[in-house]
Amino acid sequence: MLKVSVPATSANLGSGFDCIGVALNLYNDFYFFSDNEQGVPSEAVLLEKRSLAHQGMNLVAEVLKKDTPNLKIAVRASVPSSRGLGSSATLAVAGLVAANVLLKGKLDEEKIISLATEIEGHPDNAAPALVGGMVISVTSFNEIKYIKIRPQNNLRIIVAVPDFQLSTVAARNILPKQVSREDAVFNTGRFGMFMTSILTGDYRYLNIAMEDALHQPYRMSLIPGFKEVITAAYSKGALGSCLSGAGPTVLAFCKDNEENIRKSMVEAWSSFGISAVTHVLDISSKGTLYKFENYIS
Ligand code: HSE
């Protein structure tokens, strides 16, 4: 049996819409197994044959011109789904990595991220899910190019996950097709400042660097309490705060005061009648890991 563990990811980080994501130490564990194999944990749930993990396996098999391994896939999920924490990217990446390993594919990371982007539509979750760390990725001549960054100091990440789902499709459909030059410049400057802050460890303006004019203002209408949760995080000392991916989860970076920040975010949501759970996380520097367990060839 092949076990593939893929981390949750948070994309956009405010001003980096569709270009950046960070891997978090919260994992979905996938088990690829045949009927005669034992050892899948009882809490793992079997995936349907049309799942993104199956699509990932099929895509790699197609690229390698081989047959898709005839295996079942089960997941032990810790990453909440449809909350803006990259759960769908975990599925796609797991399927791609598993097929590459099982079919001895030797596809490199850039190729796997490109294939994940074919499934997902954007690389910002898949790239850090695969390679870990904070990853900036762009499409150039139909290929994904990425750079992995290891942020300085010990930035911690709080995610406040409300008890409602938001489909990425709905959260993308609400965005305008065109933006003004003013809004483009607003984000360009802030994203430059975000990267500079992360790379230098100078977080004085991280709150400004994580402001956004391209997606958050439109998505706010789908997320009651969004602004108030961010304000609450800042009131207790968060360094920066934003929507996680397409939402509805809200993320806050901090170096200390985790407990106060976490509580204030939950309370802000509670004042809108929404309950939320929080996770205080670290950046996962390794990304996707796999190993054979009780393997019968
Ligand atoms: N960058 C994407 C978005 C992430 O904001 O729509 C969705 O997972």
Short mmCIF file of N, CA, C and O and ligand atoms in Angstrom, two decimals, residues 9-12 16-20 84-89 120 122-125 168-169 171-172 175 215 219 243-247, ligand 1:
data_model
loop_
_atom_site.label_atom_id
_atom_site.label_comp_id
_atom_site.label_asym_id
_atom_site.label_seq_id
_atom_site.Cartn_x
_atom_site.Cartn_y
_atom_site.Cartn_z
N THR A 9 -2.94 23.99 2.28
CA THR A 9 -2.25 25.17 1.78
C THR A 9 -3.17 26.38 1.89
O THR A 9 -4.40 26.24 1.85
N SER A 10 -2.55 27.54 2.01
CA SER A 10 -3.33 28.77 1.97
C SER A 10 -2.80 29.60 0.80
O SER A 10 -1.60 29.89 0.73
N ALA A 11 -3.69 29.93 -0.12
CA ALA A 11 -3.28 30.65 -1.33
C ALA A 11 -3.62 32.13 -1.21
O ALA A 11 -4.41 32.54 -0.36
N ASN A 12 -3.01 32.90 -2.07
CA ASN A 12 -3.22 34.36 -2.24
C ASN A 12 -2.48 35.21 -1.20
O ASN A 12 -1.81 36.16 -1.54
N GLY A 16 -1.43 38.48 -3.26
CA GLY A 16 -0.83 37.61 -4.29
C GLY A 16 -1.82 36.70 -5.00
O GLY A 16 -1.56 35.51 -5.17
N PHE A 17 -2.93 37.27 -5.42
CA PHE A 17 -4.02 36.47 -5.99
C PHE A 17 -3.54 35.53 -7.10
O PHE A 17 -2.93 35.96 -8.08
N ASP A 18 -3.81 34.25 -6.92
CA ASP A 18 -3.51 33.19 -7.89
C ASP A 18 -2.02 32.94 -8.12
O ASP A 18 -1.65 32.20 -9.03
N CYS A 19 -1.14 33.57 -7.32
CA CYS A 19 0.32 33.47 -7.57
C CYS A 19 1.12 32.88 -6.41
O CYS A 19 2.26 32.49 -6.62
N ILE A 20 0.58 32.87 -5.21
CA ILE A 20 1.40 32.43 -4.07
C ILE A 20 0.57 31.56 -3.14
O ILE A 20 -0.66 31.69 -3.07
N GLY A 84 -11.16 26.91 1.75
CA GLY A 84 -10.04 27.77 1.37
C GLY A 84 -8.71 27.30 1.91
O GLY A 84 -7.78 28.10 2.06
N LEU A 85 -8.60 25.99 2.17
CA LEU A 85 -7.34 25.45 2.68
C LEU A 85 -6.75 24.39 1.75
O LEU A 85 -5.99 23.51 2.18
N GLY A 86 -7.13 24.45 0.49
CA GLY A 86 -6.47 23.62 -0.52
C GLY A 86 -6.81 22.14 -0.46
O GLY A 86 -6.00 21.31 -0.88
N SER A 87 -8.00 21.80 0.04
CA SER A 87 -8.31 20.36 0.13
C SER A 87 -8.36 19.71 -1.24
O SER A 87 -7.90 18.58 -1.42
N SER A 88 -8.88 20.42 -2.25
CA SER A 88 -8.93 19.79 -3.58
C SER A 88 -7.54 19.61 -4.16
O SER A 88 -7.25 18.61 -4.83
N ALA A 89 -6.63 20.54 -3.86
CA ALA A 89 -5.25 20.37 -4.32
C ALA A 89 -4.60 19.14 -3.68
O ALA A 89 -3.80 18.45 -4.32
N GLU A 120 -6.65 21.78 -11.51
CA GLU A 120 -7.14 22.80 -10.57
C GLU A 120 -7.46 24.16 -11.21
O GLU A 120 -8.24 24.92 -10.67
N HIS A 122 -5.33 26.67 -11.39
CA HIS A 122 -4.33 27.63 -10.92
C HIS A 122 -3.33 26.87 -10.05
O HIS A 122 -3.69 25.89 -9.39
N PRO A 123 -2.05 27.31 -10.05
CA PRO A 123 -1.02 26.52 -9.35
C PRO A 123 -0.80 26.88 -7.89
O PRO A 123 0.01 26.25 -7.21
N ASP A 124 -1.49 27.91 -7.39
CA ASP A 124 -1.06 28.49 -6.11
C ASP A 124 -1.25 27.58 -4.90
O ASP A 124 -0.55 27.75 -3.90
N ASN A 125 -2.18 26.62 -4.97
CA ASN A 125 -2.27 25.63 -3.89
C ASN A 125 -1.40 24.41 -4.18
O ASN A 125 -0.70 23.90 -3.30
N THR A 168 -15.22 27.10 -4.44
CA THR A 168 -14.26 27.96 -5.15
C THR A 168 -14.90 28.51 -6.41
O THR A 168 -14.65 29.66 -6.80
N VAL A 169 -15.73 27.71 -7.06
CA VAL A 169 -16.38 28.17 -8.29
C VAL A 169 -17.22 29.42 -7.99
O VAL A 169 -17.11 30.44 -8.69
N ALA A 171 -16.87 31.45 -5.52
CA ALA A 171 -16.00 32.55 -5.08
C ALA A 171 -15.18 33.11 -6.25
O ALA A 171 -14.64 34.21 -6.15
N ARG A 172 -15.07 32.38 -7.34
CA ARG A 172 -14.38 32.91 -8.53
C ARG A 172 -15.39 33.61 -9.45
O ARG A 172 -15.06 34.60 -10.11
N LEU A 175 -15.97 37.36 -9.08
CA LEU A 175 -14.90 38.32 -9.40
C LEU A 175 -15.13 38.97 -10.77
O LEU A 175 -15.62 38.32 -11.69
N HIS A 215 -9.58 40.57 -5.17
CA HIS A 215 -10.56 39.49 -4.89
C HIS A 215 -11.30 39.65 -3.58
O HIS A 215 -12.51 39.46 -3.52
N ARG A 219 -15.38 39.10 -2.58
CA ARG A 219 -15.75 37.88 -1.87
C ARG A 219 -16.37 38.15 -0.49
O ARG A 219 -17.05 37.29 0.07
N LEU A 243 -7.97 36.69 3.71
CA LEU A 243 -8.78 35.52 3.38
C LEU A 243 -7.82 34.40 2.98
O LEU A 243 -6.84 34.65 2.27
N SER A 244 -8.11 33.18 3.40
CA SER A 244 -7.27 32.05 2.99
C SER A 244 -7.83 31.50 1.68
O SER A 244 -9.00 31.05 1.64
N GLY A 245 -7.05 31.57 0.63
CA GLY A 245 -7.52 31.10 -0.68
C GLY A 245 -8.80 31.82 -1.07
O GLY A 245 -8.92 33.04 -0.92
N ALA A 246 -9.78 31.04 -1.52
CA ALA A 246 -11.05 31.63 -1.92
C ALA A 246 -11.99 31.78 -0.73
O ALA A 246 -13.14 32.19 -0.89
N GLY A 247 -11.53 31.43 0.48
CA GLY A 247 -12.34 31.55 1.68
C GLY A 247 -13.21 30.31 1.87
O GLY A 247 -13.18 29.39 1.07
N1 HSE B 1 -6.23 31.55 -5.96
C1 HSE B 1 -7.44 30.81 -5.91
C2 HSE B 1 -8.61 31.74 -5.68
C3 HSE B 1 -7.34 29.80 -4.80
O1 HSE B 1 -8.47 32.66 -4.89
O2 HSE B 1 -9.65 31.55 -6.30
C4 HSE B 1 -8.55 28.92 -4.74
O3 HSE B 1 -8.24 27.73 -4.15
#
